[in-house]
mmCIF file of C-alpha atoms and ligand atoms in Angstrom:
data_model
loop_
_atom_site.group_PDB
_atom_site.id
_atom_site.type_symbol
_atom_site.label_atom_id
_atom_site.label_comp_id
_atom_site.label_asym_id
_atom_site.label_seq_id
_atom_site.Cartn_x
_atom_site.Cartn_y
_atom_site.Cartn_z
ATOM 1 C CA MET A 1 0.083 -0.002 0.109
ATOM 2 C CA PRO A 2 1.403 3.433 -1.038
ATOM 3 C CA PHE A 3 1.818 5.740 2.298
ATOM 4 C CA ASP A 4 3.155 9.127 2.400
ATOM 5 C CA PHE A 5 6.011 7.964 4.594
ATOM 6 C CA ASP A 6 7.253 11.412 5.182
ATOM 7 C CA ARG A 7 4.232 12.495 6.844
ATOM 8 C CA ILE A 8 5.037 10.303 9.890
ATOM 9 C CA ALA A 9 7.319 12.781 12.242
ATOM 10 C CA ARG A 10 10.279 10.890 13.674
ATOM 11 C CA THR A 11 8.990 11.565 16.939
ATOM 12 C CA GLU A 12 6.028 9.448 15.947
ATOM 13 C CA LEU A 13 7.984 6.468 14.850
ATOM 14 C CA ILE A 14 8.488 4.677 18.363
ATOM 15 C CA PRO A 15 5.120 5.187 19.423
ATOM 16 C CA LEU A 16 3.837 4.029 16.024
ATOM 17 C CA LEU A 17 6.386 0.963 15.932
ATOM 18 C CA SER A 18 5.288 0.123 19.283
ATOM 19 C CA ARG A 19 1.575 -0.075 18.946
ATOM 20 C CA ALA A 20 1.740 -1.695 15.142
ATOM 21 C CA PRO A 21 0.870 -5.323 15.016
ATOM 22 C CA LYS A 22 3.842 -7.539 14.468
ATOM 23 C CA ALA A 23 5.275 -11.045 14.521
ATOM 24 C CA GLU A 24 8.048 -12.451 16.423
ATOM 25 C CA LEU A 25 10.184 -15.345 14.381
ATOM 26 C CA HIS A 26 13.225 -15.795 16.565
ATOM 27 C CA ILE A 27 12.642 -16.459 19.999
ATOM 28 C CA HIS A 28 14.293 -19.015 22.019
ATOM 29 C CA ILE A 29 11.910 -19.828 24.651
ATOM 30 C CA GLU A 30 14.534 -20.997 27.203
ATOM 31 C CA GLY A 31 16.096 -17.231 26.535
ATOM 32 C CA SER A 32 12.682 -15.683 27.766
ATOM 33 C CA LEU A 33 13.429 -17.199 31.379
ATOM 34 C CA GLU A 34 14.019 -13.933 33.566
ATOM 35 C CA PRO A 35 16.020 -14.373 36.385
ATOM 36 C CA GLU A 36 13.176 -14.061 39.041
ATOM 37 C CA LEU A 37 11.431 -17.128 37.462
ATOM 38 C CA ILE A 38 14.741 -19.142 37.335
ATOM 39 C CA PHE A 39 15.025 -18.588 40.983
ATOM 40 C CA ALA A 40 11.422 -19.601 41.805
ATOM 41 C CA LEU A 41 11.765 -22.597 39.668
ATOM 42 C CA ALA A 42 14.853 -23.583 41.267
ATOM 43 C CA GLN A 43 13.124 -23.443 44.455
ATOM 44 C CA ARG A 44 9.896 -25.281 43.270
ATOM 45 C CA ASN A 45 12.082 -28.070 42.150
ATOM 46 C CA GLY A 46 14.864 -28.138 44.384
ATOM 47 C CA VAL A 47 17.610 -27.011 42.046
ATOM 48 C CA ALA A 48 20.587 -25.417 43.109
ATOM 49 C CA LEU A 49 22.003 -22.795 41.252
ATOM 50 C CA PRO A 50 25.543 -21.430 41.420
ATOM 51 C CA TYR A 51 24.225 -18.055 42.144
ATOM 52 C CA ALA A 52 23.461 -16.437 45.510
ATOM 53 C CA ASP A 53 20.463 -14.388 44.234
ATOM 54 C CA VAL A 54 18.610 -12.661 41.235
ATOM 55 C CA GLU A 55 21.118 -9.588 41.570
ATOM 56 C CA ALA A 56 24.193 -12.168 41.252
ATOM 57 C CA LEU A 57 22.793 -13.960 38.409
ATOM 58 C CA ARG A 58 21.771 -10.779 36.481
ATOM 59 C CA ALA A 59 25.284 -9.406 37.289
ATOM 60 C CA ALA A 60 26.653 -12.455 35.311
ATOM 61 C CA TYR A 61 25.173 -11.300 32.265
ATOM 62 C CA ALA A 62 28.367 -9.499 30.849
ATOM 63 C CA PHE A 63 28.937 -11.746 27.469
ATOM 64 C CA THR A 64 31.968 -11.508 25.390
ATOM 65 C CA ASP A 65 30.881 -13.697 22.588
ATOM 66 C CA LEU A 66 28.055 -16.433 21.793
ATOM 67 C CA GLN A 67 29.736 -19.091 23.886
ATOM 68 C CA SER A 68 30.006 -17.086 26.916
ATOM 69 C CA PHE A 69 26.239 -16.408 26.581
ATOM 70 C CA LEU A 70 25.456 -20.064 25.811
ATOM 71 C CA ASP A 71 27.003 -21.352 29.008
ATOM 72 C CA ILE A 72 24.896 -19.250 31.312
ATOM 73 C CA TYR A 73 21.633 -19.927 29.460
ATOM 74 C CA TYR A 74 22.292 -23.604 29.811
ATOM 75 C CA ALA A 75 22.838 -23.405 33.373
ATOM 76 C CA GLY A 76 19.561 -21.031 33.690
ATOM 77 C CA ALA A 77 17.361 -23.956 31.610
ATOM 78 C CA SER A 78 18.805 -26.348 34.087
ATOM 79 C CA VAL A 79 15.583 -25.469 36.477
ATOM 80 C CA LEU A 80 13.095 -26.620 33.772
ATOM 81 C CA LEU A 81 12.081 -30.219 35.109
ATOM 82 C CA GLN A 82 8.068 -30.248 35.043
ATOM 83 C CA GLU A 83 5.451 -29.710 32.356
ATOM 84 C CA ASP A 84 4.434 -26.684 34.431
ATOM 85 C CA ASP A 85 7.533 -25.135 34.208
ATOM 86 C CA PHE A 86 7.847 -25.227 30.243
ATOM 87 C CA HIS A 87 4.029 -23.829 30.552
ATOM 88 C CA ASP A 88 4.929 -21.261 33.034
ATOM 89 C CA MET A 89 8.154 -20.169 30.785
ATOM 90 C CA ALA A 90 6.240 -19.623 27.696
ATOM 91 C CA TRP A 91 3.104 -18.014 29.343
ATOM 92 C CA ALA A 92 5.203 -15.254 30.800
ATOM 93 C CA TYR A 93 6.680 -14.833 27.493
ATOM 94 C CA PHE A 94 3.233 -14.166 26.030
ATOM 95 C CA LEU A 95 2.240 -11.893 28.502
ATOM 96 C CA LYS A 96 5.310 -9.550 27.404
ATOM 97 C CA ALA A 97 4.429 -10.425 23.751
ATOM 98 C CA GLN A 98 1.238 -9.290 24.310
ATOM 99 C CA ALA A 99 2.362 -5.767 25.767
ATOM 100 C CA ASP A 100 4.305 -5.455 22.345
ATOM 101 C CA HIS A 101 1.377 -5.900 20.062
ATOM 102 C CA VAL A 102 2.758 -9.365 18.928
ATOM 103 C CA VAL A 103 0.090 -10.954 17.149
ATOM 104 C CA HIS A 104 1.981 -14.292 16.276
ATOM 105 C CA ALA A 105 5.057 -15.714 17.629
ATOM 106 C CA GLU A 106 7.277 -18.993 16.295
ATOM 107 C CA LEU A 107 8.956 -20.364 19.366
ATOM 108 C CA PHE A 108 12.152 -22.151 19.262
ATOM 109 C CA PHE A 109 12.617 -24.768 21.915
ATOM 110 C CA ASP A 110 15.994 -26.715 22.507
ATOM 111 C CA PRO A 111 15.017 -30.565 23.740
ATOM 112 C CA GLN A 112 18.438 -31.688 23.785
ATOM 113 C CA THR A 113 19.312 -29.162 26.820
ATOM 114 C CA HIS A 114 16.398 -30.903 28.617
ATOM 115 C CA THR A 115 16.687 -34.378 27.319
ATOM 116 C CA ALA A 116 20.411 -34.287 28.847
ATOM 117 C CA ARG A 117 18.664 -33.669 32.131
ATOM 118 C CA GLY A 118 16.539 -36.529 31.964
ATOM 119 C CA VAL A 119 13.568 -34.572 30.999
ATOM 120 C CA ASP A 120 11.291 -36.471 28.473
ATOM 121 C CA THR A 121 10.679 -34.759 25.164
ATOM 122 C CA GLY A 122 6.888 -35.236 25.712
ATOM 123 C CA VAL A 123 7.076 -32.882 28.841
ATOM 124 C CA VAL A 124 8.702 -30.344 27.134
ATOM 125 C CA ILE A 125 6.520 -30.248 24.255
ATOM 126 C CA ARG A 126 3.091 -30.706 25.972
ATOM 127 C CA GLY A 127 4.081 -28.131 28.443
ATOM 128 C CA LEU A 128 4.743 -25.355 25.538
ATOM 129 C CA LYS A 129 1.788 -26.365 23.679
ATOM 130 C CA ARG A 130 -0.598 -25.765 26.796
ATOM 131 C CA ALA A 131 0.991 -22.418 26.763
ATOM 132 C CA CYS A 132 0.408 -21.704 23.326
ATOM 133 C CA ASP A 133 -3.235 -22.686 23.316
ATOM 134 C CA ARG A 134 -3.741 -20.665 26.255
ATOM 135 C CA ALA A 135 -2.276 -17.572 24.485
ATOM 136 C CA GLN A 136 -4.612 -18.127 21.459
ATOM 137 C CA ALA A 137 -7.546 -18.570 23.915
ATOM 138 C CA GLU A 138 -6.826 -15.741 26.504
ATOM 139 C CA LEU A 139 -4.587 -13.207 24.339
ATOM 140 C CA GLY A 140 -5.580 -13.676 20.922
ATOM 141 C CA ILE A 141 -1.970 -14.320 20.089
ATOM 142 C CA SER A 142 -1.141 -17.104 17.658
ATOM 143 C CA SER A 143 1.729 -18.965 17.927
ATOM 144 C CA ALA A 144 3.667 -22.394 16.456
ATOM 145 C CA LEU A 145 6.846 -24.308 17.834
ATOM 146 C CA ILE A 146 9.969 -24.838 15.962
ATOM 147 C CA LEU A 147 12.156 -27.765 17.221
ATOM 148 C CA CYS A 148 16.331 -26.850 17.231
ATOM 149 C CA PHE A 149 18.873 -28.885 17.096
ATOM 150 C CA LEU A 150 21.980 -28.215 19.047
ATOM 151 C CA ARG A 151 24.876 -27.926 16.401
ATOM 152 C CA HIS A 152 27.569 -28.492 19.074
ATOM 153 C CA LEU A 153 26.395 -31.959 19.438
ATOM 154 C CA SER A 154 26.449 -34.781 16.648
ATOM 155 C CA GLU A 155 24.109 -35.269 13.860
ATOM 156 C CA ASP A 156 23.385 -38.654 14.935
ATOM 157 C CA GLU A 157 21.993 -37.140 18.332
ATOM 158 C CA ALA A 158 19.930 -34.491 16.243
ATOM 159 C CA LEU A 159 18.495 -37.425 14.311
ATOM 160 C CA ALA A 160 17.457 -39.395 17.668
ATOM 161 C CA THR A 161 16.331 -36.117 19.008
ATOM 162 C CA LEU A 162 13.807 -35.940 16.019
ATOM 163 C CA GLU A 163 12.539 -39.253 16.049
ATOM 164 C CA ALA A 164 11.925 -39.116 19.989
ATOM 165 C CA ALA A 165 9.523 -35.848 18.961
ATOM 166 C CA LEU A 166 7.519 -37.637 16.485
ATOM 167 C CA PRO A 167 4.840 -38.548 18.863
ATOM 168 C CA TRP A 168 4.101 -34.924 19.295
ATOM 169 C CA ARG A 169 4.760 -34.090 15.482
ATOM 170 C CA GLU A 170 1.366 -32.125 15.066
ATOM 171 C CA HIS A 171 2.243 -29.970 17.879
ATOM 172 C CA PHE A 172 5.462 -28.278 16.013
ATOM 173 C CA ILE A 173 5.994 -27.062 12.436
ATOM 174 C CA GLY A 174 9.527 -26.769 11.797
ATOM 175 C CA VAL A 175 13.033 -27.285 12.789
ATOM 176 C CA GLY A 176 15.845 -25.042 13.484
ATOM 177 C CA LEU A 177 19.714 -25.048 14.447
ATOM 178 C CA ASP A 178 21.092 -23.316 17.138
ATOM 179 C CA SER A 179 24.187 -23.166 19.759
ATOM 180 C CA SER A 180 27.884 -22.624 19.060
ATOM 181 C CA GLU A 181 28.113 -21.775 15.277
ATOM 182 C CA ARG A 182 31.766 -21.336 14.566
ATOM 183 C CA GLY A 183 33.249 -24.591 13.917
ATOM 184 C CA HIS A 184 29.891 -26.365 13.613
ATOM 185 C CA PRO A 185 28.724 -25.429 9.810
ATOM 186 C CA PRO A 186 25.444 -26.288 8.535
ATOM 187 C CA GLU A 187 26.350 -29.318 5.985
ATOM 188 C CA LYS A 188 26.978 -31.185 9.574
ATOM 189 C CA PHE A 189 23.533 -31.434 9.589
ATOM 190 C CA ALA A 190 22.707 -32.398 5.979
ATOM 191 C CA ARG A 191 20.680 -35.827 6.811
ATOM 192 C CA VAL A 192 18.693 -34.484 9.742
ATOM 193 C CA PHE A 193 17.368 -31.711 7.785
ATOM 194 C CA ALA A 194 16.415 -33.989 4.735
ATOM 195 C CA ARG A 195 14.600 -36.331 7.161
ATOM 196 C CA ALA A 196 12.905 -32.987 8.474
ATOM 197 C CA ALA A 197 11.891 -32.242 5.030
ATOM 198 C CA GLU A 198 10.359 -35.607 4.203
ATOM 199 C CA LEU A 199 8.356 -35.128 7.239
ATOM 200 C CA GLY A 200 6.981 -31.616 5.851
ATOM 201 C CA LEU A 201 8.695 -29.525 8.462
ATOM 202 C CA HIS A 202 9.603 -26.061 7.935
ATOM 203 C CA ARG A 203 13.354 -25.427 8.078
ATOM 204 C CA VAL A 204 15.422 -22.677 9.389
ATOM 205 C CA ALA A 205 19.012 -22.566 10.603
ATOM 206 C CA HIS A 206 21.241 -19.763 12.641
ATOM 207 C CA ALA A 207 23.757 -18.676 10.308
ATOM 208 C CA GLY A 208 26.028 -15.568 9.727
ATOM 209 C CA GLU A 209 25.692 -14.730 13.509
ATOM 210 C CA GLU A 210 29.085 -15.253 14.383
ATOM 211 C CA GLY A 211 29.934 -17.615 11.464
ATOM 212 C CA PRO A 212 31.129 -16.623 8.188
ATOM 213 C CA PRO A 213 28.735 -15.970 4.866
ATOM 214 C CA ALA A 214 29.577 -19.412 3.687
ATOM 215 C CA TYR A 215 27.561 -20.844 6.480
ATOM 216 C CA VAL A 216 24.516 -18.798 5.092
ATOM 217 C CA GLU A 217 25.135 -20.502 1.609
ATOM 218 C CA SER A 218 25.485 -23.852 2.930
ATOM 219 C CA ALA A 219 22.433 -23.544 5.172
ATOM 220 C CA LEU A 220 20.788 -22.685 1.762
ATOM 221 C CA ASP A 221 22.197 -24.835 -0.399
ATOM 222 C CA VAL A 222 22.497 -27.956 1.653
ATOM 223 C CA LEU A 223 20.032 -27.688 4.446
ATOM 224 C CA LYS A 224 17.327 -26.141 2.170
ATOM 225 C CA VAL A 225 16.218 -23.545 4.702
ATOM 226 C CA GLU A 226 13.552 -21.120 4.155
ATOM 227 C CA ARG A 227 14.706 -18.599 6.653
ATOM 228 C CA ILE A 228 17.932 -17.628 7.982
ATOM 229 C CA ASP A 229 18.499 -16.509 11.626
ATOM 230 C CA HIS A 230 20.348 -13.735 11.957
ATOM 231 C CA GLY A 231 22.429 -13.818 8.680
ATOM 232 C CA VAL A 232 24.090 -10.152 9.658
ATOM 233 C CA ARG A 233 27.104 -11.271 8.529
ATOM 234 C CA SER A 234 25.782 -11.596 4.871
ATOM 235 C CA VAL A 235 26.754 -8.186 4.218
ATOM 236 C CA GLU A 236 30.589 -9.075 4.169
ATOM 237 C CA SER A 237 29.713 -10.960 0.874
ATOM 238 C CA PRO A 238 28.225 -8.804 -2.081
ATOM 239 C CA ALA A 239 27.471 -12.152 -3.966
ATOM 240 C CA LEU A 240 25.503 -13.727 -1.136
ATOM 241 C CA ILE A 241 23.608 -10.135 -0.636
ATOM 242 C CA GLU A 242 22.336 -10.204 -4.225
ATOM 243 C CA ARG A 243 21.553 -13.654 -3.858
ATOM 244 C CA LEU A 244 19.476 -13.118 -0.641
ATOM 245 C CA ALA A 245 17.594 -10.207 -2.246
ATOM 246 C CA ARG A 246 17.076 -11.955 -5.335
ATOM 247 C CA GLU A 247 15.511 -15.059 -3.770
ATOM 248 C CA GLY A 248 13.699 -13.071 -1.167
ATOM 249 C CA VAL A 249 15.362 -14.892 1.895
ATOM 250 C CA PRO A 250 14.156 -13.611 5.130
ATOM 251 C CA LEU A 251 16.557 -13.125 7.769
ATOM 252 C CA THR A 252 15.490 -12.882 11.402
ATOM 253 C CA VAL A 253 17.576 -10.410 12.726
ATOM 254 C CA CYS A 254 17.963 -9.857 16.457
ATOM 255 C CA PRO A 255 19.385 -6.281 17.069
ATOM 256 C CA LEU A 256 19.987 -6.169 20.948
ATOM 257 C CA SER A 257 21.726 -9.730 20.886
ATOM 258 C CA ASN A 258 24.177 -8.655 18.337
ATOM 259 C CA ILE A 259 25.380 -5.754 20.597
ATOM 260 C CA LYS A 260 25.560 -8.176 23.793
ATOM 261 C CA LEU A 261 27.066 -10.857 21.820
ATOM 262 C CA CYS A 262 29.567 -8.348 20.584
ATOM 263 C CA VAL A 263 29.012 -9.245 16.937
ATOM 264 C CA PHE A 264 28.591 -5.317 16.440
ATOM 265 C CA ARG A 265 30.537 -3.012 18.730
ATOM 266 C CA HIS A 266 27.765 -0.588 18.797
ATOM 267 C CA MET A 267 24.156 -0.476 17.569
ATOM 268 C CA ALA A 268 25.209 2.547 15.102
ATOM 269 C CA TYR A 269 27.375 0.091 13.179
ATOM 270 C CA HIS A 270 24.656 -2.693 12.830
ATOM 271 C CA SER A 271 24.214 -3.977 9.233
ATOM 272 C CA MET A 272 20.138 -3.661 9.413
ATOM 273 C CA PRO A 273 20.551 -0.200 7.020
ATOM 274 C CA ALA A 274 22.594 -2.068 4.496
ATOM 275 C CA LEU A 275 20.526 -4.983 4.502
ATOM 276 C CA LEU A 276 17.359 -3.149 3.732
ATOM 277 C CA ALA A 277 18.990 -0.679 1.319
ATOM 278 C CA LEU A 278 20.340 -3.697 -0.602
ATOM 279 C CA GLY A 279 16.918 -5.038 -0.995
ATOM 280 C CA CYS A 280 16.963 -8.276 1.661
ATOM 281 C CA LYS A 281 14.105 -9.146 3.474
ATOM 282 C CA PRO A 282 15.205 -8.846 7.310
ATOM 283 C CA THR A 283 12.872 -8.807 10.365
ATOM 284 C CA VAL A 284 13.410 -7.635 14.026
ATOM 285 C CA ASN A 285 13.186 -10.247 16.535
ATOM 286 C CA SER A 286 14.305 -10.758 20.305
ATOM 287 C CA ASP A 287 16.489 -13.613 20.453
ATOM 288 C CA ASP A 288 16.788 -14.331 24.137
ATOM 289 C CA PRO A 289 15.077 -11.221 25.707
ATOM 290 C CA ALA A 290 15.791 -12.068 29.004
ATOM 291 C CA TYR A 291 19.405 -11.804 28.776
ATOM 292 C CA PHE A 292 20.098 -9.360 26.062
ATOM 293 C CA GLY A 293 17.958 -6.552 27.625
ATOM 294 C CA GLY A 294 14.617 -6.238 26.073
ATOM 295 C CA TYR A 295 11.661 -7.945 24.246
ATOM 296 C CA LEU A 296 10.728 -7.103 20.888
ATOM 297 C CA ASN A 297 9.546 -3.449 20.967
ATOM 298 C CA ASP A 298 12.701 -2.862 23.187
ATOM 299 C CA ASN A 299 14.671 -4.225 19.495
ATOM 300 C CA PHE A 300 12.670 -2.050 17.322
ATOM 301 C CA VAL A 301 13.415 0.919 19.863
ATOM 302 C CA ALA A 302 16.868 0.340 20.403
ATOM 303 C CA LEU A 303 17.586 -0.044 16.615
ATOM 304 C CA PHE A 304 15.551 3.051 15.637
ATOM 305 C CA GLU A 305 17.306 5.171 18.348
ATOM 306 C CA ALA A 306 20.614 4.489 17.095
ATOM 307 C CA LEU A 307 19.961 4.650 13.409
ATOM 308 C CA PRO A 308 18.776 7.572 12.190
ATOM 309 C CA GLN A 309 18.880 6.604 8.398
ATOM 310 C CA LEU A 310 15.937 4.141 9.518
ATOM 311 C CA GLY A 311 12.681 5.698 9.076
ATOM 312 C CA ALA A 312 8.858 5.139 8.751
ATOM 313 C CA ARG A 313 9.870 3.399 5.352
ATOM 314 C CA GLU A 314 12.057 1.131 6.828
ATOM 315 C CA ALA A 315 9.692 0.687 9.931
ATOM 316 C CA TYR A 316 6.723 -0.514 7.844
ATOM 317 C CA ALA A 317 9.196 -2.930 5.710
ATOM 318 C CA LEU A 318 10.278 -4.533 8.854
ATOM 319 C CA LEU A 319 6.832 -5.049 10.066
ATOM 320 C CA ARG A 320 5.351 -6.315 6.788
ATOM 321 C CA ASN A 321 8.193 -8.775 6.708
ATOM 322 C CA SER A 322 7.694 -10.136 9.813
ATOM 323 C CA PHE A 323 4.164 -11.311 8.491
ATOM 324 C CA GLU A 324 5.530 -12.631 5.050
ATOM 325 C CA ALA A 325 8.351 -14.359 6.598
ATOM 326 C CA SER A 326 6.014 -16.157 8.998
ATOM 327 C CA PHE A 327 4.752 -19.851 8.635
ATOM 328 C CA VAL A 328 1.022 -19.219 8.250
ATOM 329 C CA PRO A 329 -1.248 -19.579 5.426
ATOM 330 C CA ALA A 330 -1.604 -16.517 3.120
ATOM 331 C CA GLU A 331 -5.073 -15.535 4.010
ATOM 332 C CA ARG A 332 -3.926 -15.312 7.625
ATOM 333 C CA LYS A 333 -0.742 -13.284 6.631
ATOM 334 C CA GLY A 334 -3.158 -10.967 4.441
ATOM 335 C CA ALA A 335 -5.314 -10.089 7.508
ATOM 336 C CA TRP A 336 -2.395 -9.269 9.617
ATOM 337 C CA MET A 337 -0.807 -6.809 6.974
ATOM 338 C CA ALA A 338 -4.351 -5.306 6.479
ATOM 339 C CA GLU A 339 -4.108 -4.458 10.129
ATOM 340 C CA LEU A 340 -0.927 -2.984 10.009
ATOM 341 C CA ASP A 341 -1.609 -1.080 6.871
ATOM 342 C CA ALA A 342 -4.783 0.360 8.871
ATOM 343 C CA VAL A 343 -2.253 1.491 11.523
ATOM 344 C CA PHE A 344 -0.030 3.149 8.966
ATOM 345 C CA ALA A 345 -2.540 4.689 7.038
ATOM 346 C CA GLN A 346 -3.657 6.408 10.086
ATOM 347 C CA ALA A 347 -0.330 7.600 11.146
ATOM 348 C CA ALA A 348 0.433 9.183 7.433
ATOM 349 C CA ALA A 349 -3.016 10.643 6.972
HETATM 350 N N1 ADE B 401 20.456 -20.136 21.442
HETATM 351 C C1 ADE B 401 19.845 -19.281 21.954
HETATM 352 N N2 ADE B 401 20.281 -18.249 21.497
HETATM 353 C C2 ADE B 401 21.053 -18.333 20.641
HETATM 354 C C3 ADE B 401 21.869 -17.419 19.606
HETATM 355 N N3 ADE B 401 21.607 -16.105 19.536
HETATM 356 N N4 ADE B 401 22.794 -18.063 18.844
HETATM 357 C C4 ADE B 401 22.923 -19.298 18.608
HETATM 358 N N5 ADE B 401 22.379 -20.138 19.556
HETATM 359 C C5 ADE B 401 21.578 -19.653 20.634
HETATM 360 ZN ZN1 ZN B 402 18.761 -17.146 18.330
#
C-alpha cells in the first residue's frame, strides 16, 4: 500500500512501532526465562544454582561472545523439569508479547538441553503447547513451535532428537539449528534436515551470526532452509547479499542480541540499514530477551534510536516482512498486513 511515509514525524516513529501489530519469528523460549522465574523454579524443583540471588545472576550477564552467553543460558535452563515449568516460562513470554502487540510468535525450543538432564521430550512439548493454546484463547496471540538441534552435538544425536519428538509431530511446525556456530557448519546436519523435509517440516537455521557468509550459503544449499536466523554477516559478501535479495530469503535479525554478544561494537554499526538498502528481507526479533536487555519492542526502539537513517518506510518494511516471512497460510498473513496498513494509514494521514 502506498503511504506518504514523509508525513510520519520522527517523534511519532517509536510510538507507531510500539503499537503496530507484529510477528516474532526468532525467540528461544528458554531465553525468555527471567532471573526471577529461574529462582522461583529452582526453589519449586529443589535445584541448586551457582548464584546467590537474582542480582548475582543478572550481574553474570556480561557476555563477550556467543559461547560466553550459551554457558549461562544452559545453566539457567537447568531449573526446567516439569511440564508446568515449560508452560509457566512460555506463558510469561506471551504476556510480554501481548504488551508489545505481537499477534503471532514462532517459538524455538531446544529439547536436547532438557533430555540431557533426564526430562522427557513429551514433557517439554506438552508444557509449551499448553501455553500456546492458552495464549490463543486468552490473549488472541497465535503461535507455533520450532524444534531446534544443538549444533555443538552430533548429527546422530539430532536425528535421535527428531525421532523422539515424532509422537508430538502435530505440535511443531519446523526444525531449526542453534547453539555454537563457529566450527559447526550447516552441512554437518544435512541428513537430519533432509529427514525433516520428508516429514513436511519447515526448516530454518542460525547462520552468519558469528559464522562466515559461507555458512549462510550452505544453510540454503545443503539444508534447504526457508529462513536464515541472524544472517547479519551476509553483508561481508556482495554475491551472497545479491542472492538473498534476488531469492527474497527472510533474515530473522536480533539487534540487541548482536550488541550483547559483540557481533557489532555498537548499534550504530549494525548491518540492518545495509540489509534493507540492498533489497534483503530482514525482520526484527528478540532472540533471548531475558538475557539481552529487552523484548521485541525494545529491539525496535534500540535499532531506530541508534540509526537515524531508518525511518517510517523501513519500519513498515520490517513489520510487513515479519508477516510475510511467517509460516502461516496466506490469508492469515493478509489479515495481519491489513491491520498493519490501517495503523500506518492513520499515522500518515
Ligand atoms: N541459542 C539461544 N540463543 C542463541 C543464539 N543467539 N545463537 C545461537 N544459539 C542460540
Ligand atoms: Zn537465536
